mmCIF file of N, CA and C and ligand atoms in Angstrom:
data_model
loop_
_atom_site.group_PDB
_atom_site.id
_atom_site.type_symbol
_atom_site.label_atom_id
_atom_site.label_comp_id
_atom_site.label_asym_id
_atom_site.label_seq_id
_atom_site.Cartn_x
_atom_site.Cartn_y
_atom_site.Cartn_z
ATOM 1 N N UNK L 1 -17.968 -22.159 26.148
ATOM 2 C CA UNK L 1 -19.002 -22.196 27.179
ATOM 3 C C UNK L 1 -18.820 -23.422 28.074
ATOM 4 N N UNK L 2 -18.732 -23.075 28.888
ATOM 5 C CA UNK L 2 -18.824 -24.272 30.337
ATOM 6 C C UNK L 2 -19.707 -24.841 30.713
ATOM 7 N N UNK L 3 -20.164 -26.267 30.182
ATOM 8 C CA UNK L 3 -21.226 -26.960 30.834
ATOM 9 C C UNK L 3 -21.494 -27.139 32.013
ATOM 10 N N UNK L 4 -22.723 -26.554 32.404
ATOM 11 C CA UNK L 4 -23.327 -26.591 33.693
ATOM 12 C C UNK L 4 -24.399 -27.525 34.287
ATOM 13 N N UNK L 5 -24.151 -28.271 34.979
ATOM 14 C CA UNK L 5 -24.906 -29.537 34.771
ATOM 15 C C UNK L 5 -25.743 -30.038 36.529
ATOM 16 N N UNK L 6 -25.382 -29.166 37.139
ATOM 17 C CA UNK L 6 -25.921 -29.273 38.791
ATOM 18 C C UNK L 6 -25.975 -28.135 39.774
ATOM 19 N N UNK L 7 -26.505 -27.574 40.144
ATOM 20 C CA UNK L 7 -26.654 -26.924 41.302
ATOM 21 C C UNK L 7 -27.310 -27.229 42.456
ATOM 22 N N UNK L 8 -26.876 -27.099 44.135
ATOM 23 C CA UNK L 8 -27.781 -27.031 45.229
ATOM 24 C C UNK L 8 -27.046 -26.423 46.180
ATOM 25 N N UNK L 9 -27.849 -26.827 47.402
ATOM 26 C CA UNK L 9 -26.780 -25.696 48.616
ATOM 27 C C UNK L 9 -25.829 -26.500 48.769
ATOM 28 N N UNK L 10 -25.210 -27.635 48.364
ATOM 29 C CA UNK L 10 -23.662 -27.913 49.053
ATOM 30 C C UNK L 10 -23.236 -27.849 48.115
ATOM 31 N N UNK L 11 -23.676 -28.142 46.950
ATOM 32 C CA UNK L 11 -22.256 -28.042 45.564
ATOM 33 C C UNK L 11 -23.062 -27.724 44.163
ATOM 34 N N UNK L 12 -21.717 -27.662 43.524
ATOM 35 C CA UNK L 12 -22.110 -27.279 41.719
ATOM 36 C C UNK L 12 -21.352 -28.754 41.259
ATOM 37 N N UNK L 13 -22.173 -28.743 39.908
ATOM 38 C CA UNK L 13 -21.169 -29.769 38.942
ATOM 39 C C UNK L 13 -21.617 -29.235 37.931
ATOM 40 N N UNK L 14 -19.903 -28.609 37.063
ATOM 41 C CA UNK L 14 -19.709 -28.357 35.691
ATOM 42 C C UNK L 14 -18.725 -28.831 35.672
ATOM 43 N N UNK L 15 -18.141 -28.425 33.949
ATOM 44 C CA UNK L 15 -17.334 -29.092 33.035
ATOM 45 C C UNK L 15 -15.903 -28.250 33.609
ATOM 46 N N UNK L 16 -14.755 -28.950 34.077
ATOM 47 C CA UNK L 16 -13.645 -28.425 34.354
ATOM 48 C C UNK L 16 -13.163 -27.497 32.883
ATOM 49 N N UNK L 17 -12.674 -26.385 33.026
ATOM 50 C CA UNK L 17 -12.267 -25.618 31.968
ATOM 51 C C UNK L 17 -11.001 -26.187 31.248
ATOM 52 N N UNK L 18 -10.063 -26.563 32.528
ATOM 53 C CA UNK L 18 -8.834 -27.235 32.535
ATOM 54 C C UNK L 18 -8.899 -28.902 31.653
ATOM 55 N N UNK L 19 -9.160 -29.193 32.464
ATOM 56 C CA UNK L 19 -9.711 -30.629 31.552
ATOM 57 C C UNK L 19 -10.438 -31.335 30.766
ATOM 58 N N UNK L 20 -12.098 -30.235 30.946
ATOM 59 C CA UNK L 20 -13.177 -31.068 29.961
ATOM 60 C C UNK L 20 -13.388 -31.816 30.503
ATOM 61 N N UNK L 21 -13.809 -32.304 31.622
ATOM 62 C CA UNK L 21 -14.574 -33.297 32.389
ATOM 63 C C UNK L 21 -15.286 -32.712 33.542
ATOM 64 N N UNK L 22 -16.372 -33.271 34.123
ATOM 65 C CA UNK L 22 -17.552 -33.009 35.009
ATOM 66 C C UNK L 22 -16.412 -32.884 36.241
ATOM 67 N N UNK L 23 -16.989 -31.943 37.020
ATOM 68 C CA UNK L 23 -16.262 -31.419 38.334
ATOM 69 C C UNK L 23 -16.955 -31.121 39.455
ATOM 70 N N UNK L 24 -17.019 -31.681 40.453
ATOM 71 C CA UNK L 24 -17.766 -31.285 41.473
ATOM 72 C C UNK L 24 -16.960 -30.526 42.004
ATOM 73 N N UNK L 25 -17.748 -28.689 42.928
ATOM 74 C CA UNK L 25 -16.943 -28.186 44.205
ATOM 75 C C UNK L 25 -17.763 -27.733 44.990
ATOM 76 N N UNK L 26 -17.230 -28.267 46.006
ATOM 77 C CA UNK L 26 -18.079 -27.799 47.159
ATOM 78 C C UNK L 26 -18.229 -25.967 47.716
ATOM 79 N N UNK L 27 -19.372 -26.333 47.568
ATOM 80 C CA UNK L 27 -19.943 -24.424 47.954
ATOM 81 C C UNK L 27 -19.081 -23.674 49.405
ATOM 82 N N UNK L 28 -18.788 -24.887 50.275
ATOM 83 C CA UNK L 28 -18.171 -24.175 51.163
ATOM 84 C C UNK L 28 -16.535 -23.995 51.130
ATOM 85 N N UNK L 29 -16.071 -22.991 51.733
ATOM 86 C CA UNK L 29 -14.693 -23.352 51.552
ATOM 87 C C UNK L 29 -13.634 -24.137 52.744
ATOM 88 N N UNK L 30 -13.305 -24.963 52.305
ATOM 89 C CA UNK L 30 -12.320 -25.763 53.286
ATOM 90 C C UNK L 30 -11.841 -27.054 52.427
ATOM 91 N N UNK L 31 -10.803 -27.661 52.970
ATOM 92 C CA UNK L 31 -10.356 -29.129 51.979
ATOM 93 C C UNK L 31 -10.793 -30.125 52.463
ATOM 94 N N UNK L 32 -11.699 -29.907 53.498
ATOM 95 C CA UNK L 32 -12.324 -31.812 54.757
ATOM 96 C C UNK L 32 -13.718 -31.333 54.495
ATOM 97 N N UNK L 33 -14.637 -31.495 53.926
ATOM 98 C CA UNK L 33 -15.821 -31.836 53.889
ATOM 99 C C UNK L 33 -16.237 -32.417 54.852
ATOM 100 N N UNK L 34 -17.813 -32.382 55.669
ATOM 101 C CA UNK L 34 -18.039 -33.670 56.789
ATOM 102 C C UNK L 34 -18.619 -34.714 55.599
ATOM 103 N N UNK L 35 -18.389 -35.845 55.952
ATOM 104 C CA UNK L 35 -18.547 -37.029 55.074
ATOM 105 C C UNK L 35 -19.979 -36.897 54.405
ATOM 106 N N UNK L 36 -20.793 -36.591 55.410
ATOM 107 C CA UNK L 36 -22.354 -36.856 54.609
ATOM 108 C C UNK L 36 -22.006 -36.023 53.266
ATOM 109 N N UNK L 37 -21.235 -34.692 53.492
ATOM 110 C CA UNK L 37 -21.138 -33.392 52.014
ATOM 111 C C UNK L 37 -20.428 -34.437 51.366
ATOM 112 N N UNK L 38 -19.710 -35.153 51.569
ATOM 113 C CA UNK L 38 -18.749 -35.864 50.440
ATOM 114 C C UNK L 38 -19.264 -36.860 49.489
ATOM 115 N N UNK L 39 -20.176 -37.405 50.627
ATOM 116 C CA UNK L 39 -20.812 -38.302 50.114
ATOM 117 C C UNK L 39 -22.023 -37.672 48.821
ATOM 118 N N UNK L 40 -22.992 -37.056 49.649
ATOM 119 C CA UNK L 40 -23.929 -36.285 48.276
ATOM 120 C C UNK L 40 -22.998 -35.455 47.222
ATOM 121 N N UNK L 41 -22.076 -35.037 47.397
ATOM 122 C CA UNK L 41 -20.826 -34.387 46.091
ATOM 123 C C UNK L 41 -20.757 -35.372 45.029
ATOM 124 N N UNK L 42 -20.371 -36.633 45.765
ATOM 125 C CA UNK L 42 -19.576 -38.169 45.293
ATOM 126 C C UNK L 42 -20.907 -38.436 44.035
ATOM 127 N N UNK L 43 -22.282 -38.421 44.611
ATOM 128 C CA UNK L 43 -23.454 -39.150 44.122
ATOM 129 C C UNK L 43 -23.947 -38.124 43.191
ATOM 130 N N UNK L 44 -24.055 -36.885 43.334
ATOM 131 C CA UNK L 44 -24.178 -35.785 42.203
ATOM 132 C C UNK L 44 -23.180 -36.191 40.971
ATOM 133 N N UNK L 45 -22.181 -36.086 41.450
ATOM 134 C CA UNK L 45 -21.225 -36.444 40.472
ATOM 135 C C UNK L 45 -21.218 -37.450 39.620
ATOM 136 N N UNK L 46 -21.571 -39.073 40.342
ATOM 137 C CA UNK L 46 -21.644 -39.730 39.861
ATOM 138 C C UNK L 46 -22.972 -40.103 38.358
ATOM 139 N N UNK L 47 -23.912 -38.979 38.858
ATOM 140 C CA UNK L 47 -24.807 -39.068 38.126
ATOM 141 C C UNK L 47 -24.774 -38.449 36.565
ATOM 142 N N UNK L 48 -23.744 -37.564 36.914
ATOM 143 C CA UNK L 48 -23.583 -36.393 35.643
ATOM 144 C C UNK L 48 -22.728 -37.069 34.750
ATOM 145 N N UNK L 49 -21.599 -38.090 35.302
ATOM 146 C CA UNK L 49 -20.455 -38.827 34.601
ATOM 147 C C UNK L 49 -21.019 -39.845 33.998
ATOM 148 N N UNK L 50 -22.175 -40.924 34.985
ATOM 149 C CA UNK L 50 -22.701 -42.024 34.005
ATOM 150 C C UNK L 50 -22.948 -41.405 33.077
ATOM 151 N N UNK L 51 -24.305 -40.295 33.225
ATOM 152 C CA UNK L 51 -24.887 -39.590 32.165
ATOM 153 C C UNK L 51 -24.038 -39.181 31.008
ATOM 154 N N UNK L 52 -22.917 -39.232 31.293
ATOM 155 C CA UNK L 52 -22.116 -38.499 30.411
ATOM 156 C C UNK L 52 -20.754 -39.332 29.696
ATOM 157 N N UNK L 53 -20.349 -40.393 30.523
ATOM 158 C CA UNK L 53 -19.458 -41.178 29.929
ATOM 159 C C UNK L 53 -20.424 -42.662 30.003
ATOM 160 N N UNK L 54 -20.459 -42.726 30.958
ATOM 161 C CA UNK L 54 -21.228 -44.294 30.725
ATOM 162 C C UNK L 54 -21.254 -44.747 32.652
ATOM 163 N N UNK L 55 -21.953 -45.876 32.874
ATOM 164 C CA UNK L 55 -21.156 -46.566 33.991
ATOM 165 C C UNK L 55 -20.237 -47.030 34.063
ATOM 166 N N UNK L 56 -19.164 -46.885 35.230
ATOM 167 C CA UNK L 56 -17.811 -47.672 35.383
ATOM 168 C C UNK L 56 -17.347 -47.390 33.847
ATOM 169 N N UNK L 57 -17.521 -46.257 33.233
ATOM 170 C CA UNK L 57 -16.080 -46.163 31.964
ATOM 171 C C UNK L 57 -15.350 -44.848 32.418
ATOM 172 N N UNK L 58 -15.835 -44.289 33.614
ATOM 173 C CA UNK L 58 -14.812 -43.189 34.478
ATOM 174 C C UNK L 58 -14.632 -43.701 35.704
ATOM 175 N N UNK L 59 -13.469 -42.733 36.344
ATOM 176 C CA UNK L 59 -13.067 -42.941 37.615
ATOM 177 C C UNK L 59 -12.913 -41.522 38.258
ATOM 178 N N UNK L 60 -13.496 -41.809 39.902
ATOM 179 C CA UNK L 60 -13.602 -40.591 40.752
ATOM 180 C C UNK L 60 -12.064 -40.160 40.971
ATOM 181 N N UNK L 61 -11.621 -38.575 40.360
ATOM 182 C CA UNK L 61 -10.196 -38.395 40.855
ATOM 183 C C UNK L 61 -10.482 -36.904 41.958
ATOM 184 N N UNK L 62 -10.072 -37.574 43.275
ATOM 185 C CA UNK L 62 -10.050 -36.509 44.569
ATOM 186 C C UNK L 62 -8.954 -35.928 44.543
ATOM 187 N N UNK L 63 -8.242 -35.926 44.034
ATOM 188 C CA UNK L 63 -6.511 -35.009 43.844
ATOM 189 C C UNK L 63 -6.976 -33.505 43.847
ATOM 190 N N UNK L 64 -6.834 -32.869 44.701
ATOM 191 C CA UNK L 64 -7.031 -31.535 44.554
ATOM 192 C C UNK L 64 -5.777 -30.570 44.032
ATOM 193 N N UNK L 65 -5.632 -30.430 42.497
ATOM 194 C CA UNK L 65 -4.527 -29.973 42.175
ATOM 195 C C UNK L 65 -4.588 -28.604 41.702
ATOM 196 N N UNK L 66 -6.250 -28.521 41.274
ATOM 197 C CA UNK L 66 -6.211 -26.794 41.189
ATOM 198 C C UNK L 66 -6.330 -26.211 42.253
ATOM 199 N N UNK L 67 -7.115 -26.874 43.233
ATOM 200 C CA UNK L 67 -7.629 -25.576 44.461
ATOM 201 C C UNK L 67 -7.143 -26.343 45.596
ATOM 202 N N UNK L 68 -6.067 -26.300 45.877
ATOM 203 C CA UNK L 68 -5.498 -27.190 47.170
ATOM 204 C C UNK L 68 -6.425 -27.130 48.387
ATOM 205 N N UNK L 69 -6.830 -25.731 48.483
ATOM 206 C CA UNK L 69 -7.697 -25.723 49.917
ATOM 207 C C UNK L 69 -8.926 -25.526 49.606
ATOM 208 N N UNK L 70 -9.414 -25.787 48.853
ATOM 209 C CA UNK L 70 -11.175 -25.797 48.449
ATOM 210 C C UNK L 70 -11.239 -27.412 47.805
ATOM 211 N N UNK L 71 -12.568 -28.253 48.368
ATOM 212 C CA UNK L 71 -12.665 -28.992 48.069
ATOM 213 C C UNK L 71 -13.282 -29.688 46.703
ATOM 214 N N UNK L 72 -12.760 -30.300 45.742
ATOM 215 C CA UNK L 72 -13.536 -30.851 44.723
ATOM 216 C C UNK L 72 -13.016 -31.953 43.970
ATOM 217 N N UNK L 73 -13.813 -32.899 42.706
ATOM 218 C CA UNK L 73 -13.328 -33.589 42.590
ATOM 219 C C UNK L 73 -13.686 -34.077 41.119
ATOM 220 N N UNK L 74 -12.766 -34.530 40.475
ATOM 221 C CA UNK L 74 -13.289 -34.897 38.945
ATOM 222 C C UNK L 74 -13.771 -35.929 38.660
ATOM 223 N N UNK L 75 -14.358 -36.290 37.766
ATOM 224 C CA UNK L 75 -14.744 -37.691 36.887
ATOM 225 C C UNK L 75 -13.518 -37.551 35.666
ATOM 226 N N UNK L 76 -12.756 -38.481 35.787
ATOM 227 C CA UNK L 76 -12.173 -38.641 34.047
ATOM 228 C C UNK L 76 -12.337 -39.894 33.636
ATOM 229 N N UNK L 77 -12.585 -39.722 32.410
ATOM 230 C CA UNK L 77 -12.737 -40.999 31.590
ATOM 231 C C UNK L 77 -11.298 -41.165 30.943
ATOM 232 N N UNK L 78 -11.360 -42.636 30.607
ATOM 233 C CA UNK L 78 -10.153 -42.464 29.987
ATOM 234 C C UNK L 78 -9.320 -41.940 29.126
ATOM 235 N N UNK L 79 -10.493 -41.113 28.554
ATOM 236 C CA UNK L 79 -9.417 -40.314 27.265
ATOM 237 C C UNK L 79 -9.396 -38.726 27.269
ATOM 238 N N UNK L 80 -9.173 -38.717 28.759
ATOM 239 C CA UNK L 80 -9.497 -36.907 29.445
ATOM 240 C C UNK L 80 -8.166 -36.229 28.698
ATOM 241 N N UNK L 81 -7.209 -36.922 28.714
ATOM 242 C CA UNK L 81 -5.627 -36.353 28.751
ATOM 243 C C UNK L 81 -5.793 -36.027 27.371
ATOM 244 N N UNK L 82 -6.021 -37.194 26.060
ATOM 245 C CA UNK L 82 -5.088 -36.712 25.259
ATOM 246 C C UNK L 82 -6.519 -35.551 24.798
ATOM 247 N N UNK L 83 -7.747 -35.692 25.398
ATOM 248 C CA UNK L 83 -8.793 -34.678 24.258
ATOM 249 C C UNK L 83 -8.207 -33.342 25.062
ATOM 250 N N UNK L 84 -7.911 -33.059 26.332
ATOM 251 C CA UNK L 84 -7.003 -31.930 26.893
ATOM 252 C C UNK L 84 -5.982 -31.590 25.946
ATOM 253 N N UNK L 85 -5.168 -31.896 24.992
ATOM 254 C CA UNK L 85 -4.651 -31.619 23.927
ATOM 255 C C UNK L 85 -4.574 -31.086 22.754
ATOM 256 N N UNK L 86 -6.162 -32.071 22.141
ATOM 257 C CA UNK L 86 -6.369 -32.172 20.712
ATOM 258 C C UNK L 86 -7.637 -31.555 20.719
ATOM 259 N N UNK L 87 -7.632 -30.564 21.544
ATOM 260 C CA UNK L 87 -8.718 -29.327 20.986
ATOM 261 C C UNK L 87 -8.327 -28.618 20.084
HETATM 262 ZN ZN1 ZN D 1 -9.686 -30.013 36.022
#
């Protein structure tokens, strides 16, 4: 089951399937967001990751490597990689 942890009209934040970490994507489709969307994405996000790893013990990763042209963005903490493994 995929933790679901945000909804509104510009974005969702759940648990990446791929990685196990909080994921913001934006509801619309395109890869440039106008900044204000980036910004409320950024701050949703940020809220679900403290909540969830701590403050400052994650970092915002904007690499769009699953959805090249849809915009979104992860929280990983530092130990995203090896628990991506040792499921
Ligand atoms: Zn992912």
């Amino acid at each position: 089951m995929t933790e679901w942890y945000h909804e509104d009209e510009v974005c969702w934040v759940a648990d990446c399937e791929v990685c196990d970490v909080p994921m913001v994507v934006w509801r619309e489709h395109g890869p440039t967001p106008p900044d204000e969307a980036v910004e409320h994405m950024v701050a949703r996000l940020t809220e679900v990751a403290d909540w969830r790893f701590g403050e400052g013990k994650w970092s915002l990763d904007r690499v769009m490597r699953q959805i090249p042209d849809h915009f979104h963005a992860h929280a990983r903490d530092p130990d995203w990689w090896y628990r991506r493994f040792s499921r």
